[in-house]
PDB file of C-alpha atoms in Angstrom:
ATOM      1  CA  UNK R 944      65.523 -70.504 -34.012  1.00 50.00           C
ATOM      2  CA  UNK R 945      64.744 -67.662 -35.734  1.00 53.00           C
ATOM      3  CA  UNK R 946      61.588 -65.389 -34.437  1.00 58.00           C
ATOM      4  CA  UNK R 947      59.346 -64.418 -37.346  1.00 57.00           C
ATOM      5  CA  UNK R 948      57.622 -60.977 -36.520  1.00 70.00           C
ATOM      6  CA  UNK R 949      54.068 -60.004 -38.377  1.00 86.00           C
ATOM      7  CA  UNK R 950      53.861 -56.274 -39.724  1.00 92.00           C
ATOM      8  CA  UNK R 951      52.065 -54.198 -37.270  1.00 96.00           C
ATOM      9  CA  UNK R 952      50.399 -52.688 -40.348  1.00 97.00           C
ATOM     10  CA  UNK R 953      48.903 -53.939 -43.815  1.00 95.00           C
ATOM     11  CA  UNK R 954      49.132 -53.110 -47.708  1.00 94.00           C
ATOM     12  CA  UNK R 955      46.358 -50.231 -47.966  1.00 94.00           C
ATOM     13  CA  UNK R 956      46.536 -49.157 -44.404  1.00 95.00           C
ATOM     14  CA  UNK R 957      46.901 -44.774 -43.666  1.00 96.00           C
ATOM     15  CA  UNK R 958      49.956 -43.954 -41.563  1.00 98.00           C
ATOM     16  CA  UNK R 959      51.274 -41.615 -39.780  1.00 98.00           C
ATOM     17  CA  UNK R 960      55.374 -40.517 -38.796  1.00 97.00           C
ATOM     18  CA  UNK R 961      55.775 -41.114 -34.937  1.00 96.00           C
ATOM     19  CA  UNK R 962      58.070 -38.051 -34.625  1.00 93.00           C
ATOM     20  CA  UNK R 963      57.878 -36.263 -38.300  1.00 94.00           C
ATOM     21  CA  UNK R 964      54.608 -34.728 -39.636  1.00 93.00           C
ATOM     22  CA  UNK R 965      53.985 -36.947 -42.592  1.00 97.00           C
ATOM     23  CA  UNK R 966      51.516 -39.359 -43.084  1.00 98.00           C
ATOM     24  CA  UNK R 967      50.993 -42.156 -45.993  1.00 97.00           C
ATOM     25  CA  UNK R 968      49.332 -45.255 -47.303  1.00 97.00           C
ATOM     26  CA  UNK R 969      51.442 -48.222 -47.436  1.00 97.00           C
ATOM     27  CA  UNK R 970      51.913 -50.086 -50.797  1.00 96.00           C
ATOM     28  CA  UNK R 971      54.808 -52.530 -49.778  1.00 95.00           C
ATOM     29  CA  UNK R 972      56.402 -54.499 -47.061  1.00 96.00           C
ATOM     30  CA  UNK R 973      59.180 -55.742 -46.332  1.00 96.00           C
ATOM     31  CA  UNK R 974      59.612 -57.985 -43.259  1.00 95.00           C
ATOM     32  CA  UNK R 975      62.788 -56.406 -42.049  1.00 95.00           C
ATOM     33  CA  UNK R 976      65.403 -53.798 -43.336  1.00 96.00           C
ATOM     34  CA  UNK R 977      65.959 -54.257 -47.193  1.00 96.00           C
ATOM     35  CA  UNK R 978      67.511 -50.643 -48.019  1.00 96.00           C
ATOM     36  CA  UNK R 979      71.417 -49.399 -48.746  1.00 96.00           C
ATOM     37  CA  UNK R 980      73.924 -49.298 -45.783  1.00 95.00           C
ATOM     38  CA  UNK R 981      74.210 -45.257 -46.903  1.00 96.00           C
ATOM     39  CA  UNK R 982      70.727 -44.983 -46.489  1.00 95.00           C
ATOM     40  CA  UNK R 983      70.760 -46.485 -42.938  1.00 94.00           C
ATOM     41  CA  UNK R 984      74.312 -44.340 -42.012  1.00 95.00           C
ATOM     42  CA  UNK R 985      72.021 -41.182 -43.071  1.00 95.00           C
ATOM     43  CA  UNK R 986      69.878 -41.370 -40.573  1.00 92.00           C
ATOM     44  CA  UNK R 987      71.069 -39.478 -37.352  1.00 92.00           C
ATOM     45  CA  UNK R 988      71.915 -41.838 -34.799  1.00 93.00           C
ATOM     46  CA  UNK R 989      69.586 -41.004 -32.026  1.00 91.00           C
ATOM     47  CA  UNK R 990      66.840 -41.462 -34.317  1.00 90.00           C
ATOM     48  CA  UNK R 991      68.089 -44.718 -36.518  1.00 93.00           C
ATOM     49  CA  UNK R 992      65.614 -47.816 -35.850  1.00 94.00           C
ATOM     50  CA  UNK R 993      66.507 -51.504 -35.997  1.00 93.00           C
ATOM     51  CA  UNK R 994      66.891 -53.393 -38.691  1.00 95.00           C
ATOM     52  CA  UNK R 995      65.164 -56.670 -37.711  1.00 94.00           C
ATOM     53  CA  UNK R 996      61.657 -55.289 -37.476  1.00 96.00           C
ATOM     54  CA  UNK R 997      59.335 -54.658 -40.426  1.00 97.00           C
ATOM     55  CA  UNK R 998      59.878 -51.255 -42.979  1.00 97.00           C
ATOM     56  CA  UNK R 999      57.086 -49.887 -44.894  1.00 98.00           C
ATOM     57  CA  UNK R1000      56.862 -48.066 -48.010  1.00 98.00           C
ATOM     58  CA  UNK R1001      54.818 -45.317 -48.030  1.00 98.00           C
ATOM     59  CA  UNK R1002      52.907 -43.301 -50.381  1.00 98.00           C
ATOM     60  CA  UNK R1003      53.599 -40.536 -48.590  1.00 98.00           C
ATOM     61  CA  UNK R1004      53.106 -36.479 -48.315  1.00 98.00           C
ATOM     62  CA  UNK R1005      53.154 -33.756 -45.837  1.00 96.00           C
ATOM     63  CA  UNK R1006      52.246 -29.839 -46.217  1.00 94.00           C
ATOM     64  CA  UNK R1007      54.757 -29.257 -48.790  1.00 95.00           C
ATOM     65  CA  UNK R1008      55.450 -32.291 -50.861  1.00 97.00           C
ATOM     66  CA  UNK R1009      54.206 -35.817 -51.985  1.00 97.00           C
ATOM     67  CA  UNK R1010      56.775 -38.334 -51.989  1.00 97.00           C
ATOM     68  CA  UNK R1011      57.943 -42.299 -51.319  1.00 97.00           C
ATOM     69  CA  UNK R1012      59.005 -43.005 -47.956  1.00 97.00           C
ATOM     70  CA  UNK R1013      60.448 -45.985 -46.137  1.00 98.00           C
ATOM     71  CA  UNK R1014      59.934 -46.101 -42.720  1.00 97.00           C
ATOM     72  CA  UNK R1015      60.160 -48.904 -39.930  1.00 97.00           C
ATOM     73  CA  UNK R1016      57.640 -49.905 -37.434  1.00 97.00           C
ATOM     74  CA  UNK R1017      58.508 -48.671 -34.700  1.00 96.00           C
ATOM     75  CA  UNK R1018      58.180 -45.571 -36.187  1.00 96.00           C
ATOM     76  CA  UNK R1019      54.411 -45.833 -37.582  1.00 98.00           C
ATOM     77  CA  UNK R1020      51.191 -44.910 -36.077  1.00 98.00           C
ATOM     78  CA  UNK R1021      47.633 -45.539 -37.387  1.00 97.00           C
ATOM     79  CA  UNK R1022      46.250 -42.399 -39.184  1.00 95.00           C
ATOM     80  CA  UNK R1023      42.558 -42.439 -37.902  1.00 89.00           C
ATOM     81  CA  UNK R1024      42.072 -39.091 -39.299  1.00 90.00           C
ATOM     82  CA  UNK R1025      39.785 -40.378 -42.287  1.00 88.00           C
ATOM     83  CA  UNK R1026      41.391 -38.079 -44.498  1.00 91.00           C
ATOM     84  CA  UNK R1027      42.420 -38.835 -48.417  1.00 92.00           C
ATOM     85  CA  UNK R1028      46.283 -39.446 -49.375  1.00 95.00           C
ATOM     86  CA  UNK R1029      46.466 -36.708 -51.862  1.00 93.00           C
ATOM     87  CA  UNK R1030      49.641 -38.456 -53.396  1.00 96.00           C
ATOM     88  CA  UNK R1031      49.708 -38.192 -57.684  1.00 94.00           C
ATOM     89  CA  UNK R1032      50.217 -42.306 -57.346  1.00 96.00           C
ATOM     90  CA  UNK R1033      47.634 -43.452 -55.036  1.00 96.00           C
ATOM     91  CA  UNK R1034      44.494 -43.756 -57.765  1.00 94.00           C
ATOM     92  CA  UNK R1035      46.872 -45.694 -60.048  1.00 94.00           C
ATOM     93  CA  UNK R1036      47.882 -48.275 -57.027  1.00 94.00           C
ATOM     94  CA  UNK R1037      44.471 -48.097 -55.063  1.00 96.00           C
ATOM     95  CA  UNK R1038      41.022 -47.941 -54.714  1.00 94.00           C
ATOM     96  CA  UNK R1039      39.535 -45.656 -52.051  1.00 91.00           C
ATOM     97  CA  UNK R1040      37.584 -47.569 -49.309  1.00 88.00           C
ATOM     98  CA  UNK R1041      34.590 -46.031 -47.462  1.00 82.00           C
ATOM     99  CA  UNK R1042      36.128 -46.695 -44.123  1.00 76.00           C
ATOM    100  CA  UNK R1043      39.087 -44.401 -45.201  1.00 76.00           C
ATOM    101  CA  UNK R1044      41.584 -47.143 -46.133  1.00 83.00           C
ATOM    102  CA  UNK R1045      42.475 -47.964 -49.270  1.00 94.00           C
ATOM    103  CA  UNK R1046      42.354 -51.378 -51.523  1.00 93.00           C
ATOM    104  CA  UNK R1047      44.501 -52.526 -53.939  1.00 93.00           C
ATOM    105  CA  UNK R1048      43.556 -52.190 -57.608  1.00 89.00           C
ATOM    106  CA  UNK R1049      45.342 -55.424 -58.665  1.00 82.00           C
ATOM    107  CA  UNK R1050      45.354 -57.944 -55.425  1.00 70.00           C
ATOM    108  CA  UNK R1051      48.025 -60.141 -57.277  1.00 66.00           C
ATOM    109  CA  UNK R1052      50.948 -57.292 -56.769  1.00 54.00           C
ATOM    110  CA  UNK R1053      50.544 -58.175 -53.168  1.00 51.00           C
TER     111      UNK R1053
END
């Protein structure tokens, strides 16, 4: 029998990088590893997560640089920080929630 897991996190949601200072807003999920084989071998051992566990694609940025990240659970924290996601792409994907999340513009995409 196969185990289905539920994402830890949801569409909208602000992250945070467990060990690396970035943070994000989510704006896809897949429910387990669903990337290249090189992109998996690129990531040091020590630090490579499992596959079977969800992966999250983040709009993502830290001090330097905006950019799209994918990153597993097990890697994710809530970002409680109430603090925008300055990424260029997050006013064309969401709308920005009082409580500090973030709700999609077109709920069909999800």
């Amino acid at each position: 029998m196969i185990k289905a897991r539920t994402a830890k996190f949801q569409i909208g949601q602000v992250v945070r990088h467990r060990i690396f200072s970035f943070r994000g807003v989510i704006f896809d999920i897949d429910p387990e590893f669903n990337n290249t084989e090189e992109w998996w071998l690129s990531i040091p051992e020590e630090l490579r997560p499992h596959k079977d566990q969800p992966f999250y694609h983040l709009l993502a940025e830290n001090a330097e640089s905006e950019y799209v990240a994918y990153v597993s659970e097990q890697n994710l924290l809530p970002d409680d920080s109430g603090e925008p996601i300055r990424h260029s792409q997050v006013a064309e994907i969401f709308i920005k929630e009082k409580g500090g999340g973030y709700r999609p513009r077109n709920p069909s995409l999800n």
